Coordinates of C-alpha atoms in Angstrom, one line a residue:
X1 CA -114.1 -6.4 -40.1
X2 CA -117.8 -6.5 -39.4
X3 CA -120.0 -5.8 -42.4
X4 CA -121.9 -2.5 -42.0
X5 CA -125.6 -2.4 -42.5
X6 CA -126.9 -0.8 -45.7
X7 CA -127.7 2.3 -43.6
X8 CA -127.8 6.1 -44.1
X9 CA -126.2 6.3 -40.7
X10 CA -123.1 4.6 -42.1
X11 CA -122.6 7.3 -44.8
X12 CA -119.6 9.1 -43.2
X13 CA -117.5 6.0 -42.8
X14 CA -118.4 4.7 -46.3
X15 CA -117.4 8.1 -47.8
X16 CA -114.1 7.8 -45.9
X17 CA -113.5 4.3 -47.2
X18 CA -114.3 5.4 -50.8
X19 CA -111.6 8.1 -50.5
X20 CA -109.0 5.8 -49.0
X21 CA -109.4 2.7 -51.2
X22 CA -108.2 2.0 -54.8
X23 CA -111.1 0.3 -56.5
X24 CA -111.1 -2.2 -59.4
X25 CA -114.4 -0.8 -60.8
X26 CA -116.2 2.4 -60.1
X27 CA -119.8 2.7 -61.4
X28 CA -121.6 6.0 -62.0
X29 CA -125.4 5.4 -61.7
X30 CA -127.5 3.6 -59.2
X31 CA -130.4 2.3 -61.3
X32 CA -130.9 -1.3 -62.1
X33 CA -128.0 -1.4 -64.6
X34 CA -125.4 0.1 -62.2
X35 CA -126.6 -2.0 -59.3
X36 CA -126.5 -5.1 -61.4
X37 CA -122.9 -4.4 -62.4
X38 CA -121.9 -3.7 -58.8
X39 CA -123.3 -7.1 -57.8
X40 CA -121.7 -9.0 -60.6
X41 CA -118.3 -7.4 -60.0
X42 CA -118.4 -7.9 -56.3
X43 CA -119.3 -11.6 -56.6
X44 CA -116.2 -11.9 -58.8
X45 CA -114.1 -10.7 -55.8
X46 CA -113.4 -7.3 -57.2
X47 CA -113.2 -4.0 -55.2
X48 CA -116.3 -2.1 -56.3
X49 CA -117.7 1.4 -55.7
X50 CA -120.9 2.8 -56.9
X51 CA -122.3 6.4 -56.7
X52 CA -125.7 7.7 -57.6
X53 CA -126.4 11.5 -57.7
X54 CA -130.0 11.1 -56.4
X55 CA -131.5 8.0 -54.8
X56 CA -131.1 4.4 -56.0
X57 CA -133.7 3.8 -58.8
X58 CA -134.8 7.4 -58.8
X59 CA -134.7 7.6 -62.6
X60 CA -136.0 5.1 -65.1
X61 CA -135.7 2.2 -62.7
X62 CA -138.7 3.3 -60.7
X63 CA -140.8 4.4 -63.6
X64 CA -141.3 1.3 -65.8
X65 CA -144.4 -0.8 -66.4
X66 CA -143.1 -2.9 -63.5
X67 CA -143.1 -6.1 -65.5
X68 CA -140.3 -8.7 -65.9
X69 CA -141.0 -9.2 -69.6
X70 CA -140.5 -12.4 -71.4
X71 CA -140.0 -10.4 -74.6
X72 CA -143.1 -11.4 -76.5
X73 CA -143.3 -8.1 -78.4
X74 CA -139.9 -8.7 -79.9
X75 CA -141.3 -11.5 -81.9
X76 CA -143.0 -9.0 -84.2
X77 CA -139.5 -7.8 -85.2
X78 CA -138.2 -11.4 -85.5
X79 CA -135.7 -10.6 -82.7
X80 CA -135.4 -14.2 -81.6
X81 CA -132.1 -13.9 -79.6
X82 CA -133.7 -11.2 -77.4
X83 CA -136.8 -13.3 -76.8
X84 CA -134.6 -16.3 -75.9
X85 CA -132.5 -14.2 -73.5
X86 CA -135.3 -12.3 -71.8
X87 CA -137.3 -15.5 -71.4
X88 CA -134.5 -17.3 -69.5
X89 CA -133.5 -14.1 -67.6
X90 CA -137.1 -13.7 -66.4
X91 CA -136.9 -17.1 -64.7
X92 CA -133.6 -16.3 -63.0
X93 CA -135.0 -13.0 -61.6
X94 CA -138.0 -14.8 -60.4
X95 CA -136.0 -17.5 -58.6
X96 CA -133.7 -14.9 -57.0
X97 CA -136.4 -12.5 -55.8
X98 CA -139.6 -14.5 -55.4
X99 CA -141.1 -11.9 -53.0
X100 CA -140.8 -9.2 -55.6
X101 CA -141.6 -11.1 -58.8
X102 CA -145.1 -12.5 -59.3
X103 CA -146.4 -14.7 -62.1
X104 CA -149.6 -13.2 -63.6
X105 CA -151.9 -14.5 -66.3
X106 CA -151.7 -12.1 -69.2
X107 CA -154.7 -11.8 -71.5
X108 CA -153.8 -10.8 -75.0
X109 CA -157.0 -10.1 -77.0
X110 CA -157.2 -10.4 -80.8
X111 CA -158.6 -7.2 -82.1
X112 CA -160.0 -6.4 -85.5
X113 CA -157.6 -4.5 -87.8
X114 CA -154.6 -5.0 -85.5
X115 CA -151.5 -7.0 -86.5
X116 CA -152.3 -10.4 -85.0
X117 CA -155.0 -12.9 -86.1
X118 CA -155.7 -16.3 -84.6
X119 CA -153.1 -18.1 -86.7
X120 CA -150.3 -15.6 -86.1
X121 CA -151.0 -15.3 -82.4
X122 CA -151.0 -19.1 -82.0
X123 CA -147.7 -19.4 -83.9
X124 CA -146.2 -16.5 -82.1
X125 CA -147.1 -17.7 -78.6
X126 CA -145.9 -21.3 -79.5
X127 CA -142.6 -19.9 -80.7
X128 CA -142.4 -17.7 -77.6
X129 CA -142.9 -20.6 -75.3
X130 CA -140.2 -22.6 -77.0
X131 CA -137.6 -19.8 -77.3
X132 CA -138.2 -18.4 -73.7
X133 CA -138.1 -21.9 -72.2
X134 CA -141.5 -21.4 -70.6
X135 CA -142.4 -24.1 -68.0
X136 CA -145.1 -26.6 -69.1
X137 CA -147.7 -25.3 -66.6
X138 CA -147.2 -21.7 -67.8
X139 CA -147.5 -22.3 -71.5
X140 CA -150.1 -20.3 -73.4
X141 CA -153.7 -21.1 -74.2
X142 CA -155.7 -19.8 -77.1
X143 CA -159.4 -19.0 -76.7
X144 CA -162.2 -18.3 -79.2
X145 CA -164.5 -15.2 -78.9
X146 CA -167.1 -16.8 -76.5
X147 CA -164.6 -18.0 -74.0
X148 CA -162.6 -14.8 -74.3
X149 CA -165.7 -12.7 -73.4
X150 CA -166.4 -15.1 -70.5
X151 CA -162.8 -14.7 -69.2
X152 CA -163.1 -10.9 -69.5
X153 CA -166.7 -9.6 -69.8
X154 CA -165.5 -6.0 -69.9
X155 CA -163.8 -6.5 -73.4
X156 CA -165.4 -4.7 -76.3
X157 CA -167.3 -7.6 -78.0
X158 CA -167.5 -5.6 -81.3
X159 CA -163.8 -5.7 -81.9
X160 CA -162.5 -8.7 -79.9
X161 CA -162.3 -11.9 -81.9
X162 CA -160.5 -14.2 -79.5
X163 CA -157.4 -14.2 -77.2
X164 CA -154.3 -15.8 -76.0
X165 CA -153.4 -16.2 -72.4
X166 CA -149.8 -16.5 -71.3
X167 CA -147.8 -15.8 -68.2
X168 CA -145.9 -12.6 -67.5
X169 CA -144.2 -11.5 -64.2
X170 CA -145.2 -8.4 -62.3
X171 CA -142.5 -6.7 -60.1
X172 CA -141.7 -3.7 -58.0
X173 CA -138.9 -2.1 -60.1
X174 CA -137.6 0.3 -57.5
X175 CA -137.4 -2.4 -54.8
X176 CA -135.8 -4.9 -57.2
X177 CA -133.1 -2.3 -57.9
X178 CA -132.7 -1.6 -54.1
X179 CA -132.4 -5.3 -53.3
X180 CA -129.7 -5.8 -56.0
X181 CA -127.8 -2.8 -54.6
X182 CA -128.1 -4.1 -51.1
X183 CA -127.0 -7.6 -52.1
X184 CA -123.9 -6.0 -53.8
X185 CA -123.1 -4.2 -50.6
X186 CA -123.4 -7.5 -48.6
X187 CA -120.9 -9.0 -51.1
X188 CA -118.4 -6.2 -50.3
X189 CA -119.3 -3.3 -52.7
X190 CA -119.3 0.2 -51.4
X191 CA -122.5 2.1 -52.6
X192 CA -123.7 5.6 -51.9
X193 CA -126.8 7.5 -53.0
X194 CA -126.7 11.3 -53.2
X195 CA -123.1 11.5 -54.4
X196 CA -122.8 13.5 -57.7
X197 CA -119.8 13.1 -60.0
X198 CA -118.5 16.5 -60.9
X199 CA -115.3 15.8 -62.8
X200 CA -113.0 13.0 -64.0
X201 CA -109.4 12.5 -62.8
X202 CA -107.0 11.5 -65.6
X203 CA -103.5 10.0 -65.3
X204 CA -100.5 11.4 -67.3
X205 CA -101.6 9.1 -70.2
X206 CA -105.0 10.9 -70.3
X207 CA -106.8 7.8 -69.1
X208 CA -109.7 8.3 -66.6
X209 CA -108.6 6.8 -63.3
X210 CA -111.0 8.5 -60.9
X211 CA -113.6 11.1 -60.2
X212 CA -114.3 14.2 -58.1
X213 CA -117.7 14.0 -56.5
X214 CA -119.9 16.0 -54.2
X215 CA -121.9 14.5 -51.3
X216 CA -125.2 16.2 -51.8
X217 CA -126.3 15.6 -48.2
X218 CA -123.2 17.1 -46.4
X219 CA -121.8 19.3 -49.2
X220 CA -118.4 17.6 -48.8
X221 CA -116.2 17.0 -51.9
X222 CA -114.4 13.7 -52.3
X223 CA -112.2 11.9 -54.7
X224 CA -112.5 8.2 -55.7
X225 CA -110.0 6.3 -57.8
X226 CA -110.4 3.1 -59.8
X227 CA -108.8 1.1 -62.5
X228 CA -112.0 1.1 -64.6
X229 CA -114.9 3.6 -64.6
X230 CA -118.3 2.5 -65.9
X231 CA -120.9 5.1 -66.9
X232 CA -124.3 3.4 -66.2
X233 CA -126.3 6.6 -65.7
X234 CA -129.3 5.6 -67.8
X235 CA -130.9 8.7 -69.4
X236 CA -128.0 10.8 -68.0
X237 CA -125.2 8.8 -69.7
X238 CA -124.5 11.6 -72.2
X239 CA -124.3 14.2 -69.4
X240 CA -121.5 12.1 -67.9
X241 CA -119.8 11.5 -71.3
X242 CA -119.7 15.2 -71.9
X243 CA -117.6 15.7 -68.8
X244 CA -115.1 13.3 -70.5
X245 CA -115.1 14.1 -74.2
X246 CA -117.4 15.8 -76.8
X247 CA -120.0 13.2 -77.9
X248 CA -119.3 11.6 -81.3
X249 CA -121.2 8.8 -83.0
X250 CA -124.0 7.3 -81.0
X251 CA -126.0 9.4 -78.6
X252 CA -129.0 9.1 -76.3
X253 CA -132.5 9.8 -77.5
X254 CA -135.0 9.9 -74.6
X255 CA -138.4 8.3 -74.9
X256 CA -141.0 9.4 -72.3
X257 CA -143.7 7.0 -71.1
X258 CA -146.5 7.6 -68.5
X259 CA -148.7 5.3 -66.5
X260 CA -151.9 6.1 -64.6
X261 CA -153.5 4.3 -61.6
X262 CA -157.1 3.7 -60.7
X263 CA -158.9 2.2 -57.7
X264 CA -159.4 -1.4 -58.6
X265 CA -163.2 -1.1 -58.4
X266 CA -163.1 1.6 -61.1
X267 CA -161.3 -0.7 -63.6
X268 CA -162.2 -4.2 -62.3
X269 CA -160.5 -6.4 -65.0
X270 CA -160.5 -10.1 -64.3
X271 CA -156.8 -10.4 -65.0
X272 CA -153.9 -8.4 -66.5
X273 CA -154.4 -7.5 -70.1
X274 CA -152.0 -6.5 -72.9
X275 CA -153.9 -5.1 -75.9
X276 CA -153.0 -3.4 -79.1
X277 CA -154.4 0.0 -79.9
X278 CA -153.5 1.3 -83.4
X279 CA -150.3 -0.7 -83.2
X280 CA -149.2 0.3 -79.7
X281 CA -149.3 -2.2 -76.8
X282 CA -151.1 -1.0 -73.7
X283 CA -150.8 -2.9 -70.4
X284 CA -153.6 -3.0 -67.8
X285 CA -152.3 -4.5 -64.6
X286 CA -154.1 -5.2 -61.3
X287 CA -152.0 -4.6 -58.2
X288 CA -153.6 -4.9 -54.8
X289 CA -156.5 -2.5 -54.5
X290 CA -155.5 -0.7 -57.7
X291 CA -155.2 -1.2 -61.5
X292 CA -152.5 0.7 -63.4
X293 CA -152.3 1.3 -67.1
X294 CA -149.5 2.3 -69.5
X295 CA -147.7 3.3 -71.4
X296 CA -147.4 6.1 -73.9
X297 CA -144.2 6.7 -75.9
X298 CA -143.0 10.1 -77.2
X299 CA -139.6 11.6 -77.8
X300 CA -138.7 13.8 -74.8
X301 CA -136.5 16.9 -74.9
X302 CA -137.5 18.8 -71.8
X303 CA -136.2 18.9 -68.2
X304 CA -134.9 15.4 -67.4
X305 CA -134.8 16.3 -63.7
X306 CA -138.5 17.1 -63.3
X307 CA -140.7 15.0 -65.6
X308 CA -144.5 15.6 -65.5
X309 CA -147.5 13.8 -66.8
X310 CA -149.5 15.8 -69.3
X311 CA -153.3 15.8 -69.6
X312 CA -153.0 14.9 -73.3
X313 CA -151.1 11.7 -72.4
X314 CA -153.7 10.8 -69.7
X315 CA -156.5 11.5 -72.3
X316 CA -154.8 9.2 -74.8
X317 CA -154.7 6.3 -72.3
X318 CA -158.3 7.0 -71.3
X319 CA -159.3 6.8 -75.0
X320 CA -157.5 3.5 -75.4
X321 CA -159.4 2.1 -72.4
X322 CA -162.7 3.4 -73.7
X323 CA -162.2 1.5 -77.0
X324 CA -161.2 -1.7 -75.2
X325 CA -163.6 -1.5 -72.2
X326 CA -166.6 0.5 -73.4
X327 CA -168.7 -0.3 -70.3
X328 CA -166.1 1.1 -68.0
X329 CA -166.8 4.8 -67.9
X330 CA -163.5 6.4 -66.8
X331 CA -162.7 10.1 -66.5
X332 CA -159.6 12.0 -65.7
X333 CA -160.9 12.5 -62.2
X334 CA -160.8 8.7 -61.6
X335 CA -157.0 8.7 -61.9
X336 CA -155.7 8.4 -58.3
X337 CA -152.0 8.8 -59.2
X338 CA -149.6 8.6 -62.1
X339 CA -145.9 8.4 -63.0
X340 CA -143.7 9.5 -65.8
X341 CA -140.2 8.4 -66.8
X342 CA -137.8 8.4 -69.7
X343 CA -135.8 5.5 -71.1
X344 CA -132.6 6.0 -73.2
X345 CA -132.8 4.8 -76.7
X346 CA -129.6 4.8 -78.8
X347 CA -129.6 7.2 -81.8
X348 CA -127.1 7.7 -84.6
X349 CA -126.7 10.4 -87.2
X350 CA -128.8 9.8 -90.2
X351 CA -131.2 7.4 -88.5
X352 CA -134.9 8.2 -88.0
X353 CA -136.7 7.9 -84.7
X354 CA -138.3 4.6 -85.9
X355 CA -134.8 3.1 -86.2
X356 CA -133.7 3.9 -82.6
X357 CA -132.2 0.9 -80.9
X358 CA -133.9 -0.6 -77.9
X359 CA -130.9 -2.9 -77.2
X360 CA -128.1 -2.3 -74.8
X361 CA -124.8 -1.2 -76.2
X362 CA -121.3 -0.6 -74.8
X363 CA -119.0 2.1 -76.0
X364 CA -115.7 3.4 -74.8
X365 CA -114.0 6.8 -75.2
X366 CA -110.3 7.2 -75.9
X367 CA -109.8 8.1 -72.3
X368 CA -111.0 4.7 -71.2
X369 CA -114.5 5.7 -69.9
X370 CA -116.8 2.7 -70.5
X371 CA -120.4 3.5 -71.1
X372 CA -123.4 1.1 -71.2
X373 CA -126.7 2.4 -72.4
X374 CA -130.1 1.2 -73.5
X375 CA -131.5 -2.2 -72.4
X376 CA -134.4 -3.2 -70.2
X377 CA -135.2 -4.1 -66.6
X378 CA -135.4 -7.8 -67.4
X379 CA -132.0 -7.9 -68.9
X380 CA -130.1 -6.2 -66.1
X381 CA -128.1 -9.3 -65.1
X382 CA -126.9 -10.0 -68.7
X383 CA -126.0 -6.3 -69.2
X384 CA -123.8 -6.6 -66.1
X385 CA -122.2 -9.8 -67.4
X386 CA -121.4 -8.1 -70.7
X387 CA -119.7 -5.2 -69.0
X388 CA -117.6 -7.5 -66.9
X389 CA -116.6 -9.6 -70.0
X390 CA -115.7 -6.3 -71.7
X391 CA -113.4 -5.3 -68.8
X392 CA -111.8 -8.7 -68.6
X393 CA -111.1 -8.7 -72.4
X394 CA -109.7 -5.1 -72.2
X395 CA -107.5 -6.2 -69.2
X396 CA -106.5 -9.4 -71.0
X397 CA -107.3 -11.2 -67.8
X398 CA -108.3 -14.8 -67.4
X399 CA -112.0 -15.0 -68.0
X400 CA -114.2 -15.7 -65.0
X401 CA -117.9 -16.6 -65.1
X402 CA -120.7 -14.6 -63.6
X403 CA -122.3 -16.4 -60.6
X404 CA -125.3 -14.0 -60.2
X405 CA -127.6 -16.5 -61.8
X406 CA -127.6 -18.3 -58.4
X407 CA -127.3 -15.4 -56.0
X408 CA -130.6 -14.9 -54.1
X409 CA -131.2 -11.2 -53.4
X410 CA -131.1 -10.1 -49.8
X411 CA -134.9 -10.3 -49.2
X412 CA -135.3 -13.3 -51.6
X413 CA -134.1 -16.2 -49.4
X414 CA -136.9 -18.5 -50.6
X415 CA -136.7 -21.6 -52.8
X416 CA -140.5 -21.8 -53.5
X417 CA -143.7 -19.8 -53.3
X418 CA -144.9 -22.1 -50.5
X419 CA -142.0 -20.9 -48.4
X420 CA -143.3 -17.3 -48.8
X421 CA -146.8 -18.4 -47.7
X422 CA -145.3 -20.3 -44.7
X423 CA -143.4 -17.1 -43.6
X424 CA -146.6 -15.0 -43.9
X425 CA -148.4 -17.6 -41.7
X426 CA -145.6 -17.7 -39.2
X427 CA -145.3 -13.9 -38.9
X428 CA -149.0 -13.5 -38.6
X429 CA -149.1 -16.0 -35.7
X430 CA -146.0 -14.6 -34.0
X431 CA -146.9 -10.9 -34.1
X432 CA -150.7 -11.1 -33.5
X433 CA -150.3 -8.7 -30.6
X434 CA -149.5 -6.0 -33.1
X435 CA -153.0 -6.2 -34.6
X436 CA -152.0 -6.8 -38.3
X437 CA -154.4 -8.6 -40.6
X438 CA -152.9 -11.5 -42.6
X439 CA -153.2 -9.3 -45.7
X440 CA -151.1 -6.5 -44.1
X441 CA -148.4 -9.1 -43.2
X442 CA -148.6 -10.4 -46.7
X443 CA -148.1 -6.8 -48.1
X444 CA -145.0 -6.3 -45.9
X445 CA -143.6 -9.7 -47.0
X446 CA -144.1 -8.7 -50.6
X447 CA -142.0 -5.6 -49.9
X448 CA -139.3 -6.9 -47.5
X449 CA -139.3 -10.6 -48.2
X450 CA -137.2 -12.7 -45.8
X451 CA -136.2 -9.5 -44.0
X452 CA -139.8 -8.8 -42.9
X453 CA -139.3 -10.0 -39.3
X454 CA -136.5 -7.4 -38.8
X455 CA -139.1 -4.7 -39.6
X456 CA -141.8 -6.3 -37.4
X457 CA -139.4 -6.3 -34.5
X458 CA -139.1 -2.5 -35.0
X459 CA -142.9 -2.3 -34.9
X460 CA -143.0 -4.3 -31.7
X461 CA -140.5 -1.8 -30.1
X462 CA -142.6 1.1 -31.2
X463 CA -145.7 -0.6 -29.9
X464 CA -144.4 0.0 -26.4
X465 CA -144.5 3.8 -27.0
X466 CA -147.5 6.0 -26.9
X467 CA -148.4 6.1 -30.6
X468 CA -151.6 5.2 -32.4
X469 CA -151.4 2.2 -34.8
X470 CA -150.9 4.3 -37.9
X471 CA -148.1 6.4 -36.5
X472 CA -146.5 3.4 -34.9
X473 CA -146.4 1.5 -38.2
X474 CA -145.1 4.4 -40.3
X475 CA -142.4 5.4 -37.7
X476 CA -141.2 1.8 -37.5
X477 CA -141.1 1.5 -41.3
X478 CA -139.2 4.8 -41.6
X479 CA -136.6 3.6 -39.1
X480 CA -136.3 0.2 -40.8
X481 CA -135.6 1.9 -44.3
X482 CA -133.2 4.4 -42.9
X483 CA -131.1 1.8 -41.0
X484 CA -131.4 -1.0 -43.5
X485 CA -132.2 0.4 -46.9
X486 CA -130.3 3.8 -47.1
X487 CA -133.4 5.9 -47.2
X488 CA -132.1 9.4 -46.7
X489 CA -135.1 11.6 -47.5
X490 CA -138.9 11.4 -47.1
X491 CA -139.3 11.0 -50.8
X492 CA -137.0 8.0 -50.8
X493 CA -139.3 6.5 -48.3
X494 CA -142.7 7.3 -49.8
X495 CA -141.7 6.8 -53.4
X496 CA -139.1 4.2 -53.9
X497 CA -139.0 2.2 -50.6
X498 CA -142.7 1.7 -50.2
X499 CA -144.4 3.1 -53.5
X500 CA -147.1 4.7 -51.2
X501 CA -147.0 7.8 -53.4
X502 CA -147.9 5.7 -56.5
X503 CA -150.4 3.2 -55.1
X504 CA -151.6 4.7 -51.8
X505 CA -151.4 8.4 -52.3
X506 CA -153.8 9.2 -49.4
X507 CA -151.5 7.4 -47.0
X508 CA -148.8 9.9 -47.7
X509 CA -150.9 12.8 -46.5
X510 CA -152.2 10.8 -43.5
X511 CA -148.8 9.9 -42.2
X512 CA -146.4 12.6 -43.4
X513 CA -146.1 14.4 -40.1
X514 CA -145.3 11.3 -38.1
X515 CA -142.8 10.0 -40.8
X516 CA -141.1 13.5 -40.9
X517 CA -140.7 13.6 -37.1
X518 CA -139.2 10.1 -37.1
X519 CA -136.8 10.7 -39.9
X520 CA -135.8 14.1 -38.3
X521 CA -134.9 12.3 -35.1
X522 CA -132.9 9.6 -36.8
X523 CA -131.0 11.9 -39.1
X524 CA -130.7 14.9 -36.7
X525 CA -132.6 17.3 -39.0
X526 CA -133.4 20.8 -37.7
X527 CA -136.9 22.2 -38.2
X528 CA -136.0 24.0 -41.4
X529 CA -134.7 20.7 -42.9
X530 CA -137.7 18.8 -41.8
X531 CA -140.1 21.4 -43.3
X532 CA -138.1 21.4 -46.6
X533 CA -138.3 17.6 -46.7
X534 CA -142.1 17.7 -46.2
X535 CA -142.4 20.3 -48.9
X536 CA -140.5 18.1 -51.4
X537 CA -142.6 15.1 -50.5
X538 CA -145.8 17.1 -51.0
X539 CA -144.5 18.2 -54.4
X540 CA -143.8 14.6 -55.4
X541 CA -147.3 13.7 -54.3
X542 CA -148.8 16.7 -56.1
X543 CA -147.0 15.7 -59.3
X544 CA -148.5 12.2 -59.1
X545 CA -152.1 13.4 -58.8
X546 CA -152.1 16.4 -61.1
X547 CA -151.4 16.8 -64.8
X548 CA -150.0 19.6 -66.9
X549 CA -152.3 21.3 -69.5
X550 CA -150.4 19.9 -72.5

């Protein structure tokens, strides 16, 4: 049977297949954790289904600091196993998705009255290089005050005493999640966004063996059955657990973090910076024509479906920047966009918020519902491996090994950075008639990787029609993401497929009508549906550029 594309147009047949098949593993949650489990299980030859109530990566997995961390900050807590694991995992994620994972030089300034001094930073970074298996050419360098100020003239010379420079990896978290999900689908998994679990189905022994779900796009109810059900719903795991059993023991505590984005010329740092401010680590990361900053951390108890950035949180980050970069005079009006998200920390009765676990944990109810919670973006592959080991042990099956370490993601068919540059050069030459600059081609390759030519062929088709260049490009990109990346709404497209709402907010307003017309045509929307979709996208855009008075 021919493998279907990862397309919104395939939804009806995928829903039908989900109802008809008996799956080995059914995953609830389409963030990085759920997608990672789907890929691991599918590569082991299992029948796998995954549902997500909104869009893939629509929760925490599109609202991180967008770094594949090596785990440096865990050294402060002497959490050596985590440093070792995240260091090696970082290298694997890089190798499997080179178009999405970019090595960056990270400047770590030594600041008066903070926890590191020259000796402890040197010792820490040396230990980090060793534990994380850092390649020779990427090992750290320590600089005194004079060279530090030369490397970054914007630093506050009154408080900066030196620095360490090491390598971190910047990524696009929502696209990484999407590529993992798409690769799982290519390996045989069935995945659907906008399918909400409403109830569990239990067998006569009171074991969960399926779910009742609602397709949010068609309104249709469906039933899906599986031998094992994994709850990987991130901040929503307790909502899922409550549909199974009252929660006892460990529970989720949600920590909110925000990030703010500036035009690069407003915050023109020489390289990425991680600095301590009264004990908290703040990241300053250049990305294209922008620089983004984060994050805050506070316990969150409000509406999890609609998280806003508060003015007080923006002011906090602006104050941190003012202390670190006093010559850069930034105001709230300089913030071009922002994002807020929550991550689930694991709480337990009798433990304070300072004792909340940042690690991933697996727990199972007496009905057999398996839940995985906590963890980080970098560790998604190991979390998936641990879930599969747990299922194999429970099933008393012969142990199989995960092979995802060597599975290149669908857009990541590169063995070196040189190959990426060669592809950019080739596409720039082959599609010159489309009028793209080399930088524009490079930006598309950074998004779609080895699949970029499929998108450019769409642009070439639209070039024959009577569209201006801006409309042509956005329409072709909408079509590509609907037919190849399961974009089902305008917000899917502007937020998680392209990140335009976060890093090019003006582009959203400039292209919204053309994008809406194109998606309406592809998905047979009537005018009311199209207008509602535009309204929701404008609300998402408004949320990114305005802040609540809190």
